[in-house]
Amino acid sequence: MKKKDEQWEKEIKKGPFASSPFTEDHKRKVLQQVEWMKKSEVGSKGDRSEGSSRLSRPQVGNVSNKRRPRRGPLIAGAGALVIAAGLFLWIWDDGQLVKPVIEQVYPTAALQLSDDLSMNLLTDKMKKNVVTTMRDDLGKQLKITKVEDLPVSGRIYVEAGKESEKEYAQIWLDATTGNLREIQMRGEMQPNELEHRYMRQVPSLLQSIGSTPTLKPVSVQRYVSMKQGELEPISHTTLWLKNETGYGEIVWQQDKAVSITGDLRLDQVSQVALADAKKAIEALSGKANLDLVRASRSKDDELGKDTVFFSFKDNYFVQMTEGKEGLGYTVGDANYYEQQEIGNIEEMEAYHEKLYNIDESLLREKVGPIVKKIFNIDFNDYKLHRNAEQLGIVTFELESSTDVFQVEYREDGRIRMITRGEL
């Protein structure tokens, strides 16, 4: 029997447990269950035929024709050992790891609880809801650190992880039914821990915006929320990718990609758009034919925007956006974003006053020719608006239309950035 226990210990250290928070306490509880089942079987061995014993094994979930073998061979042993091992089978669906059966049958074994006495407020249904919610939506289990009864609202509050850390969860349950009411969760994972249903989309998503499909995943973050009245948690999963020369970022809401960003391959850069961007940089800086450093594209379905970004030598950039509200265009000089050196509060107040009260004719003198060259627009009919909450920024608006320019400037009138539309 000792040999069989050693075999079982080796088995639970294999995948998928190797990368899971499968603690020594969990293992101890599992071995206790195994021992109990062994004794139970010994007591009833003479009363059951092989056929009836096989029929009496736990039938968990709908695992008919879609079940595939779990990773690695399962050690064959005594009947009770097979029963216990069966509790740990994971269901597979079209090559996709879906859920571990133990978390449906024995949620306490999967849930990591602290020694707080208030843990007894959690019913088995609450534990199961917490387990499956963290597993299915956050992608991992966090240790429960606090359980609190909220009698006024009729809820049980569950906290997992630490608020000061990157992985943290807050879950509110109905004290009577055990159902979920509200959720706020966040977590990080290694790219190899991200579910296959996301990873298999990555090459085609990058390719769809003209980016390199071979960018390598480097980190993953997930945010999950469910507000009062909502029926299920909503997750946002962000994957960052990069290689030696480029980067990418993909955001999913639930299982649907809603935002894709990545560096453009050279053959995917619009030469018309690039020529237009170089023209804008020359108008702003007076420098012609600056080399392109990088080009990227961001397609955001949530915001309804498709943006192309060009970065040029000497820190100049151009951004072109197509969105629900129309077209947006920005040309800027990143060299002018250094902090102004100010010695004391009196100097700061004087600097802010100078920025706010800059002479309008000086601004028009600086920005007018740039706008004329880029957009072929005469600025004379555009009215200037100042905003005390946005120092160093003014808007020029054509009263008879929705055409608006936003201009960022320095105290001497030099132009940092011009944006038309999509403010």
Tab-separated table of C-alpha atoms in Angstrom, residues 279 283 364 366-380 405 418:
chain	number	residue	atom	x	y	z
A	279	LYS	CA	4.775	66.596	-45.263
A	283	ALA	CA	5.473	71.881	-41.882
A	364	ARG	CA	-1.762	82.668	-34.818
A	366	LYS	CA	3.138	80.415	-35.231
A	367	VAL	CA	0.333	77.956	-35.928
A	368	GLY	CA	-1.335	79.545	-38.972
A	369	PRO	CA	1.367	78.657	-41.564
A	370	ILE	CA	1.609	75.077	-40.240
A	371	VAL	CA	-2.133	74.496	-40.580
A	372	LYS	CA	-2.089	76.084	-44.026
A	373	LYS	CA	0.627	73.699	-45.262
A	374	ILE	CA	-0.878	70.554	-43.771
A	375	PHE	CA	-4.603	71.112	-44.234
A	376	ASN	CA	-4.730	74.010	-46.717
A	377	ILE	CA	-6.923	75.978	-44.291
A	378	ASP	CA	-6.931	79.695	-43.525
A	379	PHE	CA	-7.067	80.178	-39.752
A	380	ASN	CA	-8.466	83.721	-39.829
A	405	PHE	CA	-8.126	72.369	-33.791
A	418	ILE	CA	-1.630	70.186	-33.359
